[in-house]
PDB file of N, CA and C in Angstrom:
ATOM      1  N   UNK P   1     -12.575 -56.132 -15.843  1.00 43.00           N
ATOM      2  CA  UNK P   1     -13.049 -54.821 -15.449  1.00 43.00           C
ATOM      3  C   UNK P   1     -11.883 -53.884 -15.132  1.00 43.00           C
ATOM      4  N   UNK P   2     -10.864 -54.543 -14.412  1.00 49.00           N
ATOM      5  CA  UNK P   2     -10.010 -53.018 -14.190  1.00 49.00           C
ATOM      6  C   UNK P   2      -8.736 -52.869 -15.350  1.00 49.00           C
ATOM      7  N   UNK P   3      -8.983 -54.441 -16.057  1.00 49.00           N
ATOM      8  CA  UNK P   3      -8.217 -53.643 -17.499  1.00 49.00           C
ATOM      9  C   UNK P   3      -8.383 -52.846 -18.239  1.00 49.00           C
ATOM     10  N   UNK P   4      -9.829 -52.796 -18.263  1.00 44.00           N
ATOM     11  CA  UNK P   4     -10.965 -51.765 -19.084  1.00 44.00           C
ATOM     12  C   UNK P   4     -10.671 -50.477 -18.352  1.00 44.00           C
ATOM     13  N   UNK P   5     -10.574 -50.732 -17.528  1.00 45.00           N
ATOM     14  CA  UNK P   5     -10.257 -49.360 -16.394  1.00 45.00           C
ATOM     15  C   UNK P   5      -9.107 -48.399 -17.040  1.00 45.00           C
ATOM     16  N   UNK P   6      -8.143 -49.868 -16.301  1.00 48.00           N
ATOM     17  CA  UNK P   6      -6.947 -48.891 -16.413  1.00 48.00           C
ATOM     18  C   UNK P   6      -6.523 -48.776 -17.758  1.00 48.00           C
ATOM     19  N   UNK P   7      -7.367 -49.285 -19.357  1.00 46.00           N
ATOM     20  CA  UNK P   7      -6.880 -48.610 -20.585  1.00 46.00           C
ATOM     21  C   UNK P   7      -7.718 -46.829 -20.405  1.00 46.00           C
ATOM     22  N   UNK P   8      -8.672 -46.625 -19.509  1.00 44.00           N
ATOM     23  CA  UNK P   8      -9.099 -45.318 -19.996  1.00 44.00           C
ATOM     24  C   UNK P   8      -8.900 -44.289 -18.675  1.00 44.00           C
ATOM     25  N   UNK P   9      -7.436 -44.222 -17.904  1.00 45.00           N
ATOM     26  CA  UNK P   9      -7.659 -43.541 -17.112  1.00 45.00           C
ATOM     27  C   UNK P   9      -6.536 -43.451 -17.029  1.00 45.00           C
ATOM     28  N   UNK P  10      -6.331 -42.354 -16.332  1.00 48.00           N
ATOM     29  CA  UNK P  10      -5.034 -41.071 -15.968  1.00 48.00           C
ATOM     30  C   UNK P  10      -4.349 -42.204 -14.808  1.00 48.00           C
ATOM     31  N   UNK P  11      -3.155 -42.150 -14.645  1.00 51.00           N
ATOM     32  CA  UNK P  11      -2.199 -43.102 -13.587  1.00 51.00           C
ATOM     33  C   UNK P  11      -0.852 -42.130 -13.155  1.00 51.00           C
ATOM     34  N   UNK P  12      -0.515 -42.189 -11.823  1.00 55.00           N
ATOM     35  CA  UNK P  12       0.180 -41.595 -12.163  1.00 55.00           C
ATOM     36  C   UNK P  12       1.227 -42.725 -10.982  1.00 55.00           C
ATOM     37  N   UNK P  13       2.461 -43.385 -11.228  1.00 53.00           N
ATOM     38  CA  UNK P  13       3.151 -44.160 -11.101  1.00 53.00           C
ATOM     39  C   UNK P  13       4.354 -44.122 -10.173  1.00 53.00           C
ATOM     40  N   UNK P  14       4.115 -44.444  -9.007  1.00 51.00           N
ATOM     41  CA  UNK P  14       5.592 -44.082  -7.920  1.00 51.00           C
ATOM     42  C   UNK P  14       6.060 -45.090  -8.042  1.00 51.00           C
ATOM     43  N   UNK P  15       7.346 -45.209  -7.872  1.00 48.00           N
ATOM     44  CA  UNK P  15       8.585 -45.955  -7.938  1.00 48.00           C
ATOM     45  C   UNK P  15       9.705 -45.758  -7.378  1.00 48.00           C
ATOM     46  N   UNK P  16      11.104 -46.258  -7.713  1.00 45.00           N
ATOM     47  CA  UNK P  16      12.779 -45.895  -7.296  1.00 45.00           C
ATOM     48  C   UNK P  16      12.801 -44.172  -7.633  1.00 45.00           C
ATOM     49  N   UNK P  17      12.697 -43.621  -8.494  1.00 44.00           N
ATOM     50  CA  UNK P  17      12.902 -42.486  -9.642  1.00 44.00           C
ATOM     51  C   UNK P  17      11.705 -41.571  -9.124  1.00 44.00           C
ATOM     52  N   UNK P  18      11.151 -41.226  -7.654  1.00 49.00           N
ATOM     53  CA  UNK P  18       9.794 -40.493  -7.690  1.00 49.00           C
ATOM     54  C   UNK P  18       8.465 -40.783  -8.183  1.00 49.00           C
ATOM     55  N   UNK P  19       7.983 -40.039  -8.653  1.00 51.00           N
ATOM     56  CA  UNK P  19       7.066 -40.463  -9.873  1.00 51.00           C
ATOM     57  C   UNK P  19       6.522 -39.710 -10.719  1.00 51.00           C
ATOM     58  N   UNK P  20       5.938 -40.376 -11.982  1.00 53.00           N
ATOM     59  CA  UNK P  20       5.450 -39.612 -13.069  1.00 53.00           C
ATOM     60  C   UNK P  20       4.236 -40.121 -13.352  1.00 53.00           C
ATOM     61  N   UNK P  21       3.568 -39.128 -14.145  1.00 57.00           N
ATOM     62  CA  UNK P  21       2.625 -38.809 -14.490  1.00 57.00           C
ATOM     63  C   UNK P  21       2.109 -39.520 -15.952  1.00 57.00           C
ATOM     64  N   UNK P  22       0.976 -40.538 -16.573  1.00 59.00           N
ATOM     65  CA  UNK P  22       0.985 -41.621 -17.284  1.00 59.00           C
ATOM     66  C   UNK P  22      -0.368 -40.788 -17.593  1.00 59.00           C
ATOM     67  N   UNK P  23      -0.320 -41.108 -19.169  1.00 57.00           N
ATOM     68  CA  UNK P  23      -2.249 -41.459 -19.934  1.00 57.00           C
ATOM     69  C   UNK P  23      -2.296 -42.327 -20.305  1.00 57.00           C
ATOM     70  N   UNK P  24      -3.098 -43.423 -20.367  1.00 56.00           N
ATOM     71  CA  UNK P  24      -3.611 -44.669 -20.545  1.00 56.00           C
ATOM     72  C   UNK P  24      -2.638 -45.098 -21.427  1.00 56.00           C
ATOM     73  N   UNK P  25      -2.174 -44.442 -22.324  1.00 59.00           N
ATOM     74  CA  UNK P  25      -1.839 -44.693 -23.686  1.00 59.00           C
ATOM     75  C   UNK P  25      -0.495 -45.164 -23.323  1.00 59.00           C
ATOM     76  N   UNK P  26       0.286 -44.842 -22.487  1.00 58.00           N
ATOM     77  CA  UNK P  26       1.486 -44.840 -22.039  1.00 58.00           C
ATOM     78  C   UNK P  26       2.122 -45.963 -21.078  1.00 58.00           C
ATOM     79  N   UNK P  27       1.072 -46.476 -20.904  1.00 58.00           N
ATOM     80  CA  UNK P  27       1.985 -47.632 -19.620  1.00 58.00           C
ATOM     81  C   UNK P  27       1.412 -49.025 -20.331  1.00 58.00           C
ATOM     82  N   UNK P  28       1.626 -50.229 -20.241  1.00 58.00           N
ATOM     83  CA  UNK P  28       1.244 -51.097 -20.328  1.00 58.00           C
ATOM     84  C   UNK P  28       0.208 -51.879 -19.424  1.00 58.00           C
ATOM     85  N   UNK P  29      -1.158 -52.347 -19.550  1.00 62.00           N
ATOM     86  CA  UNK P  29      -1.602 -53.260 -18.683  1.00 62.00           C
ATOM     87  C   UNK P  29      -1.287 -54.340 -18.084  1.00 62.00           C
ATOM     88  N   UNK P  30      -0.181 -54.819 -18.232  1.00 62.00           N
ATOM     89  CA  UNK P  30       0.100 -56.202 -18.293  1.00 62.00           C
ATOM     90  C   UNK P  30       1.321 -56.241 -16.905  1.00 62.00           C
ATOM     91  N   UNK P  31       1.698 -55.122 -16.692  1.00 78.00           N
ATOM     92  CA  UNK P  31       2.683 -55.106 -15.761  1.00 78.00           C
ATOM     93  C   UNK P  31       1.761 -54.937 -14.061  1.00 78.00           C
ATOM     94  N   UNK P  32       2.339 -56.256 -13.323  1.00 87.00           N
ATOM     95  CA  UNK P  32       2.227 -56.157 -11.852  1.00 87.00           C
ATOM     96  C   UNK P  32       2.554 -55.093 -10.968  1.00 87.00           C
ATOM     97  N   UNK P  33       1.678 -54.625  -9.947  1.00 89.00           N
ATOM     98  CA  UNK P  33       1.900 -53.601  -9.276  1.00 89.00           C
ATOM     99  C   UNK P  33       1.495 -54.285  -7.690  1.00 89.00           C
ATOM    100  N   UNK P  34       1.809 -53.864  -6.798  1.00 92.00           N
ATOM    101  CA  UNK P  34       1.810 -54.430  -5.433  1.00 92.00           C
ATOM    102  C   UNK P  34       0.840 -54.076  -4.948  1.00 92.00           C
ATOM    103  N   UNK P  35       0.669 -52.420  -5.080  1.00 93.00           N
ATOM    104  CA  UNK P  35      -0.226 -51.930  -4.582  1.00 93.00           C
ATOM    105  C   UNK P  35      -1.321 -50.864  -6.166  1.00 93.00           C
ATOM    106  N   UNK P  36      -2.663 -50.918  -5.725  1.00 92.00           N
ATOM    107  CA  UNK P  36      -2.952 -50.157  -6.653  1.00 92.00           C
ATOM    108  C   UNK P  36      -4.243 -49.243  -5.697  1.00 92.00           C
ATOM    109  N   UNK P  37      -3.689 -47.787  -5.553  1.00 94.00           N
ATOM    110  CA  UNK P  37      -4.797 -47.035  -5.200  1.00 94.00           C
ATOM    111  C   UNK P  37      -5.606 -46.041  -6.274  1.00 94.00           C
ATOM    112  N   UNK P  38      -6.951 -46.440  -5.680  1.00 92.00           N
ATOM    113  CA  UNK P  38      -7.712 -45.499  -6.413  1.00 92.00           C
ATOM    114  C   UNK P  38      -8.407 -44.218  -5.935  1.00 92.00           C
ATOM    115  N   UNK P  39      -7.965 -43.012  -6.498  1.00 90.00           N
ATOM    116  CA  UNK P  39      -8.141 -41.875  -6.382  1.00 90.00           C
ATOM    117  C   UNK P  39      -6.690 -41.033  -5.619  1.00 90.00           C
ATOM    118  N   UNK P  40      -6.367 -40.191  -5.991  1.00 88.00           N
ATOM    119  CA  UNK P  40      -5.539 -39.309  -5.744  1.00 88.00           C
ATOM    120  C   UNK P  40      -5.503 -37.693  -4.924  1.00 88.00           C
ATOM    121  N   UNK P  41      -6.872 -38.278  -4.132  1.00 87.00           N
ATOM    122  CA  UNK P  41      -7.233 -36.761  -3.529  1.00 87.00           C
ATOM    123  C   UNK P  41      -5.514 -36.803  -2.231  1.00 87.00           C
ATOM    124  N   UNK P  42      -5.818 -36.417  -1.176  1.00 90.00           N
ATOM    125  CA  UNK P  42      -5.278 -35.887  -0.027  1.00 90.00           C
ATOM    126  C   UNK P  42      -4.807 -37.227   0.431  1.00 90.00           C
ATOM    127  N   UNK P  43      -5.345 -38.140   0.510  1.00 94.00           N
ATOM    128  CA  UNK P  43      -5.229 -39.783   1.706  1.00 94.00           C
ATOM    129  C   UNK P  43      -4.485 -40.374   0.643  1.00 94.00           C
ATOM    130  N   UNK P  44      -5.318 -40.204  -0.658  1.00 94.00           N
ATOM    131  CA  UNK P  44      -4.363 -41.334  -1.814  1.00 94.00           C
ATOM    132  C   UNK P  44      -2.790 -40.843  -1.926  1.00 94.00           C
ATOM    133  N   UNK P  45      -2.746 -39.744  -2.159  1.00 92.00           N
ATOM    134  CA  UNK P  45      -1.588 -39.322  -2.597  1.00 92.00           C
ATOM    135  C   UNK P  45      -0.566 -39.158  -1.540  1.00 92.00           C
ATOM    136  N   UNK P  46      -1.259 -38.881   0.112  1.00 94.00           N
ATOM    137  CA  UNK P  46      -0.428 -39.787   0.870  1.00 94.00           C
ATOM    138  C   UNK P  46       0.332 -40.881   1.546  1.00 94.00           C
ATOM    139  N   UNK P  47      -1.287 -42.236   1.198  1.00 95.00           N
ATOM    140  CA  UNK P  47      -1.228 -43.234   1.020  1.00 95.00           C
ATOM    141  C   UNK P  47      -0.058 -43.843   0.149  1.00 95.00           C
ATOM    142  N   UNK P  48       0.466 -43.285  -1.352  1.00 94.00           N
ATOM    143  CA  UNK P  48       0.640 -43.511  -2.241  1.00 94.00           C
ATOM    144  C   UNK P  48       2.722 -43.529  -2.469  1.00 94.00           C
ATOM    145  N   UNK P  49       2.521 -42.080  -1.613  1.00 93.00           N
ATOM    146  CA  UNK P  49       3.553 -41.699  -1.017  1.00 93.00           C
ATOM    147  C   UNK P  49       4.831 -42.227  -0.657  1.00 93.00           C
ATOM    148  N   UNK P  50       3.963 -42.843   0.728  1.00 95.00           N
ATOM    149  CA  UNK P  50       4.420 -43.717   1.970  1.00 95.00           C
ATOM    150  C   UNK P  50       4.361 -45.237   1.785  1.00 95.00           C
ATOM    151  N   UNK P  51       3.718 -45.706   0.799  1.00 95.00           N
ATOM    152  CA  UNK P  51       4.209 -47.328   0.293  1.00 95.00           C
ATOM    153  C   UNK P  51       4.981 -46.999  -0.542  1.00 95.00           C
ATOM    154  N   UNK P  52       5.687 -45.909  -1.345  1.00 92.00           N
ATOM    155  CA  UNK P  52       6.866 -46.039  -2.558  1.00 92.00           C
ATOM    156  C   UNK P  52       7.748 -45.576  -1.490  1.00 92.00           C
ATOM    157  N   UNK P  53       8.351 -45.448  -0.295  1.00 93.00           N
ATOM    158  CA  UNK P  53       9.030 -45.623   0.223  1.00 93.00           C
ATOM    159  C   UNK P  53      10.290 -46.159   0.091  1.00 93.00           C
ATOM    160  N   UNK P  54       9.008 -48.436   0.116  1.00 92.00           N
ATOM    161  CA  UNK P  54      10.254 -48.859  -0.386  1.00 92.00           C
ATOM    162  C   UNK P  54      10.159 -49.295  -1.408  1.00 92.00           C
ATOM    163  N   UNK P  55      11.523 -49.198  -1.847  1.00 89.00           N
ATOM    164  CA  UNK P  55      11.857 -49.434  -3.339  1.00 89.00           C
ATOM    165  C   UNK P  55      11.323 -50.391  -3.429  1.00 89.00           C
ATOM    166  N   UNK P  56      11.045 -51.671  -3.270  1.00 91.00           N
ATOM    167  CA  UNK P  56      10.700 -52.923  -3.542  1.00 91.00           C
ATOM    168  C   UNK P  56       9.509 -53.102  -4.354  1.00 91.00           C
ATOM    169  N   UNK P  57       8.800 -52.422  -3.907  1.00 91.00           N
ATOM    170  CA  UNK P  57       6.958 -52.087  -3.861  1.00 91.00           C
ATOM    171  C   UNK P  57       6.960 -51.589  -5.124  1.00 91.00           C
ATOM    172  N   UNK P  58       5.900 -51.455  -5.806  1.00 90.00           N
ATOM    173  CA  UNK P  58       5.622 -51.077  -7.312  1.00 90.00           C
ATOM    174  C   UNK P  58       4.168 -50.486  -7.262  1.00 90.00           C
ATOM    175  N   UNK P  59       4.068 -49.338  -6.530  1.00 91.00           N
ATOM    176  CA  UNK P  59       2.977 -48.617  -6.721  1.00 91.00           C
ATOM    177  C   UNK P  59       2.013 -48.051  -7.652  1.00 91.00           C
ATOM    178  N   UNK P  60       0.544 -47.968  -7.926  1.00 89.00           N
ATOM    179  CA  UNK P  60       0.252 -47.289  -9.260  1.00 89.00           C
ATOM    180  C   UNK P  60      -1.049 -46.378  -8.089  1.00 89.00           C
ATOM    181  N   UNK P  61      -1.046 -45.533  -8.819  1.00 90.00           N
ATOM    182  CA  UNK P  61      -2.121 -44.310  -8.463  1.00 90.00           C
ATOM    183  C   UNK P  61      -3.121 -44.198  -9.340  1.00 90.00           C
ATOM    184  N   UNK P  62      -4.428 -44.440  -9.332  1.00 88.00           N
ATOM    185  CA  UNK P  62      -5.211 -43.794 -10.816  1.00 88.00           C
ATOM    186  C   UNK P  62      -5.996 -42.752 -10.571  1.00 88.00           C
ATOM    187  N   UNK P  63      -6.144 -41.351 -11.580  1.00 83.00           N
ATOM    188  CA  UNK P  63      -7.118 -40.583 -10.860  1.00 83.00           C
ATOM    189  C   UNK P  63      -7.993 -40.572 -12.266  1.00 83.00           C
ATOM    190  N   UNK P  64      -9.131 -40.445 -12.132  1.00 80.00           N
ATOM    191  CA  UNK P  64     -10.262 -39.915 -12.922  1.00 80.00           C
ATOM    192  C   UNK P  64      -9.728 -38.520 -13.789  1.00 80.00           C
ATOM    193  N   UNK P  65     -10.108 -38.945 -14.641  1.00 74.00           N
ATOM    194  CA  UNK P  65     -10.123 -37.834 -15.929  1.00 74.00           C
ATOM    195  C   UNK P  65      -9.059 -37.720 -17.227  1.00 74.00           C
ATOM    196  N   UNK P  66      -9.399 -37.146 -17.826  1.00 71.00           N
ATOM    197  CA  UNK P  66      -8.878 -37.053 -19.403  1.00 71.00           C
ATOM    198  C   UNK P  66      -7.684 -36.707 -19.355  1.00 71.00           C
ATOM    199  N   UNK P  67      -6.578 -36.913 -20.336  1.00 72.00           N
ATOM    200  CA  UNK P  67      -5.105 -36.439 -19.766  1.00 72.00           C
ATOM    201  C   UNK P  67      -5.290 -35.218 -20.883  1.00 72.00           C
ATOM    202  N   UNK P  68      -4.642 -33.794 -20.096  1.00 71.00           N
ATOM    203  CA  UNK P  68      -4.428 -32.948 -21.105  1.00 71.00           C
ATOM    204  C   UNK P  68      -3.026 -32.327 -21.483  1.00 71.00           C
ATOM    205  N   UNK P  69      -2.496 -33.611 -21.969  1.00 74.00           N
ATOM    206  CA  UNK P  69      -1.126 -33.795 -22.869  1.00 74.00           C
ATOM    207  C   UNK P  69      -2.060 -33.381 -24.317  1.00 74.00           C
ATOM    208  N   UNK P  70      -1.141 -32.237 -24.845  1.00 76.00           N
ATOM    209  CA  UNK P  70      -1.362 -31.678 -26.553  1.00 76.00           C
ATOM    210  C   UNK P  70      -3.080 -31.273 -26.563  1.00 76.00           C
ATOM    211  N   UNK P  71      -3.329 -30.392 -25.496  1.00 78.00           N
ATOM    212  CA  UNK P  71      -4.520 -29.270 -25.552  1.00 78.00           C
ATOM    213  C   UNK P  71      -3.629 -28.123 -25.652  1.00 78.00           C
ATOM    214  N   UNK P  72      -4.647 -27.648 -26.080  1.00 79.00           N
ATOM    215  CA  UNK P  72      -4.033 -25.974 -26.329  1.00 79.00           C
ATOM    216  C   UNK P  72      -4.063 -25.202 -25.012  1.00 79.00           C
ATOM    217  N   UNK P  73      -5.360 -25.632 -23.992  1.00 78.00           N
ATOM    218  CA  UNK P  73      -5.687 -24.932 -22.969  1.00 78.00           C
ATOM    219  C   UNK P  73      -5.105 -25.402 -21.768  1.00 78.00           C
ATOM    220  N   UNK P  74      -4.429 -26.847 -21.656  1.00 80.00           N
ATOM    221  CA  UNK P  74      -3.733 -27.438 -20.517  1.00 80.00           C
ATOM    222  C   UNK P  74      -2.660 -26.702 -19.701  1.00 80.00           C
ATOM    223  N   UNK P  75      -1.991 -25.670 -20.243  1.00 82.00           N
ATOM    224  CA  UNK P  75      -1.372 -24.042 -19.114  1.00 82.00           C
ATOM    225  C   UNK P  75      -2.227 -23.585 -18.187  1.00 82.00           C
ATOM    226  N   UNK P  76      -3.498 -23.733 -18.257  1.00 81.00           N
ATOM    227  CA  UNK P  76      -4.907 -23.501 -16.934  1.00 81.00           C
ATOM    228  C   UNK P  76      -4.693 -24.380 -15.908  1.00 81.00           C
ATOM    229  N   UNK P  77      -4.361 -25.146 -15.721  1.00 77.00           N
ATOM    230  CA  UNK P  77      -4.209 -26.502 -15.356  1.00 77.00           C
ATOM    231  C   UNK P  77      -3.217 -26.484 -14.130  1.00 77.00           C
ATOM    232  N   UNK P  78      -1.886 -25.374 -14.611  1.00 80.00           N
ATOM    233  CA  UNK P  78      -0.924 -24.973 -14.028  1.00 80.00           C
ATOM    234  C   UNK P  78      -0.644 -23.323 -13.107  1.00 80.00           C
ATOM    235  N   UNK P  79      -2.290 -22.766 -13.840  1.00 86.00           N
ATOM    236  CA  UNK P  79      -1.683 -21.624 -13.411  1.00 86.00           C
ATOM    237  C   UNK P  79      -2.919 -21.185 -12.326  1.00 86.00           C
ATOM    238  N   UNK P  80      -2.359 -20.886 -11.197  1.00 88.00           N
ATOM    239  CA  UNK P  80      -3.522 -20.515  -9.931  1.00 88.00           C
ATOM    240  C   UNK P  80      -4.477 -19.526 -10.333  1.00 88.00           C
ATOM    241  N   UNK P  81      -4.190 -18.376 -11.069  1.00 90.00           N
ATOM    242  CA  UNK P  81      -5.103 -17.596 -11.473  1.00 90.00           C
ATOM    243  C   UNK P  81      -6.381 -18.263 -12.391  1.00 90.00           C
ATOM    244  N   UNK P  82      -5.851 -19.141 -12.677  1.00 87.00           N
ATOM    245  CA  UNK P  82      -7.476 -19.841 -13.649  1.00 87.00           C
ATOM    246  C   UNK P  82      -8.035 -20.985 -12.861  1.00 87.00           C
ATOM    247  N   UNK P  83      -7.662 -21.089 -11.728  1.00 84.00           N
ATOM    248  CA  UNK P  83      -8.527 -21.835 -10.716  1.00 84.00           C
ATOM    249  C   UNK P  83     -10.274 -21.501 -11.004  1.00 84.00           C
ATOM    250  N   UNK P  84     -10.679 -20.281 -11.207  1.00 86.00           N
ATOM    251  CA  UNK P  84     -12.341 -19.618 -11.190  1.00 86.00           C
ATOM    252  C   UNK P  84     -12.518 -20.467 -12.301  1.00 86.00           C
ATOM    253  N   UNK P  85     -11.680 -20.437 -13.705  1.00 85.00           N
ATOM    254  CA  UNK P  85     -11.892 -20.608 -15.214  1.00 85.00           C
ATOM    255  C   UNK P  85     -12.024 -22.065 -15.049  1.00 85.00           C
ATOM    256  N   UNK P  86     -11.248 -23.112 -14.308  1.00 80.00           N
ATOM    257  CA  UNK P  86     -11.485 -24.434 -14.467  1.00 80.00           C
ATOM    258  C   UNK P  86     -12.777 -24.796 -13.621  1.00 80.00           C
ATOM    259  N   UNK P  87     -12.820 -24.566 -12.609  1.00 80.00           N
ATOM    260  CA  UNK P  87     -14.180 -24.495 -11.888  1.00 80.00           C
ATOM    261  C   UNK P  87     -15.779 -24.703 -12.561  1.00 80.00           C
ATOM    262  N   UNK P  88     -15.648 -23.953 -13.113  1.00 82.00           N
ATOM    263  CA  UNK P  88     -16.850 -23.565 -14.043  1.00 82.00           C
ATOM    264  C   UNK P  88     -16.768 -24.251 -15.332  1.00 82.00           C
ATOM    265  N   UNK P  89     -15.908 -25.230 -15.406  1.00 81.00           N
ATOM    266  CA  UNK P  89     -15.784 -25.977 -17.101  1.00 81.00           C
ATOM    267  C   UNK P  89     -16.137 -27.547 -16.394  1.00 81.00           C
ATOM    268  N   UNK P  90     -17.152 -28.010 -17.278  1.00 78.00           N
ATOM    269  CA  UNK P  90     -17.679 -29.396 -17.012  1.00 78.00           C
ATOM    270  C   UNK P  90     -16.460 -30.421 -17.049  1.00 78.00           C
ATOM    271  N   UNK P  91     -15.487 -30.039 -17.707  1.00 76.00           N
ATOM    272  CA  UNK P  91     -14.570 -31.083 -17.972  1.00 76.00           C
ATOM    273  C   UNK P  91     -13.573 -31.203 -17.364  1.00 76.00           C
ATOM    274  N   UNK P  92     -13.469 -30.236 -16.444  1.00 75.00           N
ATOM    275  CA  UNK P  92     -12.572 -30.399 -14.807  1.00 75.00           C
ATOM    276  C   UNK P  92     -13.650 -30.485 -13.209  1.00 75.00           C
ATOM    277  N   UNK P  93     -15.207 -29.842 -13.282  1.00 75.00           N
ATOM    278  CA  UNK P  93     -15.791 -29.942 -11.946  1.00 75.00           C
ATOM    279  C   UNK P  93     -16.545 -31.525 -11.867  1.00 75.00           C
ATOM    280  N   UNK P  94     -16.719 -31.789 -13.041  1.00 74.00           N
ATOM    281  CA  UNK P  94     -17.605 -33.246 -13.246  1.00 74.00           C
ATOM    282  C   UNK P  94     -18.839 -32.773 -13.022  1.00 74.00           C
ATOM    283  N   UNK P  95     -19.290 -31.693 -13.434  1.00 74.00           N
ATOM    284  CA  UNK P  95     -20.407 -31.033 -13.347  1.00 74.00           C
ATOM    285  C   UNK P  95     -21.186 -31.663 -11.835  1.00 74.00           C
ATOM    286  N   UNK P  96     -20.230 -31.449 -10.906  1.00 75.00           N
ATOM    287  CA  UNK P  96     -21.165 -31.626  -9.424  1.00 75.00           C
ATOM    288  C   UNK P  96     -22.081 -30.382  -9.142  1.00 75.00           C
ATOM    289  N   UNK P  97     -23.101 -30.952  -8.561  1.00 78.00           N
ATOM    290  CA  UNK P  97     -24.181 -30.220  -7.821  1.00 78.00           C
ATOM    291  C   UNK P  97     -24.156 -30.482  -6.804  1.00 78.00           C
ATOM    292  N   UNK P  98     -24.580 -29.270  -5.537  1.00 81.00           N
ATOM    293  CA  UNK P  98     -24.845 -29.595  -4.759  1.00 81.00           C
ATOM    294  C   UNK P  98     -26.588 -29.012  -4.394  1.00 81.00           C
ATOM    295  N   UNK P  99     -27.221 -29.277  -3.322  1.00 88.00           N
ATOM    296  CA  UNK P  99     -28.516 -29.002  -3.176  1.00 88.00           C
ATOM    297  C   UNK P  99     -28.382 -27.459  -2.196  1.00 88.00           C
ATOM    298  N   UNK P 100     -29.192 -26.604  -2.115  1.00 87.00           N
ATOM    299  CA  UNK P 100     -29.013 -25.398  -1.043  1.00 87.00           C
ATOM    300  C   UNK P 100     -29.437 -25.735   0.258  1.00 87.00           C
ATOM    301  N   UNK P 101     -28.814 -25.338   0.729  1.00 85.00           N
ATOM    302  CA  UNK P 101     -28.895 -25.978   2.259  1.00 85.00           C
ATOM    303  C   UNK P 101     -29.971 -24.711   3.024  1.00 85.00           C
TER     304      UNK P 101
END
């Protein structure tokens, strides 16, 4: 199950060197990691942080969603003014609902 996982999901990899940013396609499954958190909101990515500390440790991060390496539209992604524009696209909100309160 989490090989299946981690062939279809975004990772993004702390280590000695900081870290970078992985699409499935790019890392190997087969390599040991010490720690593996899932999700990258606010806690993960602090969580995530603070165990690559030490060097020793071999951290992996995974977050949900499609990598947009070689879209035409992935500059949205980067630029604060299209915060409204990604919002409103199923393929960045995960089409959440909420109920009216």
């Amino acid at each position: 199950m989490l090989r299946q996982t981690l062939r279809s999901s975004k990772a993004v990899v702390f280590g000695r060197s900081g870290f970078i940013s992985l699409s499935s396609r790019d890392y190997s499954t087969s390599k040991e990691y010490d720690y593996i958190i899932v999700g990258a909101g606010s806690a993960g990515c602090v969580l995530a942080n603070r165990l690559s500390v030490d060097n020793s440790k071999n951290v992996l991060l995974l977050e949900a969603g499609p990598s947009d390496r070689d879209r035409w539209d992935s500059f949205l992604m980067k630029m604060p003014a299209a915060v409204p524009l990604n919002l409103a696209n199923d393929r960045y909100n995960w089409n959440y609902a909420t109920e009216p309160q």
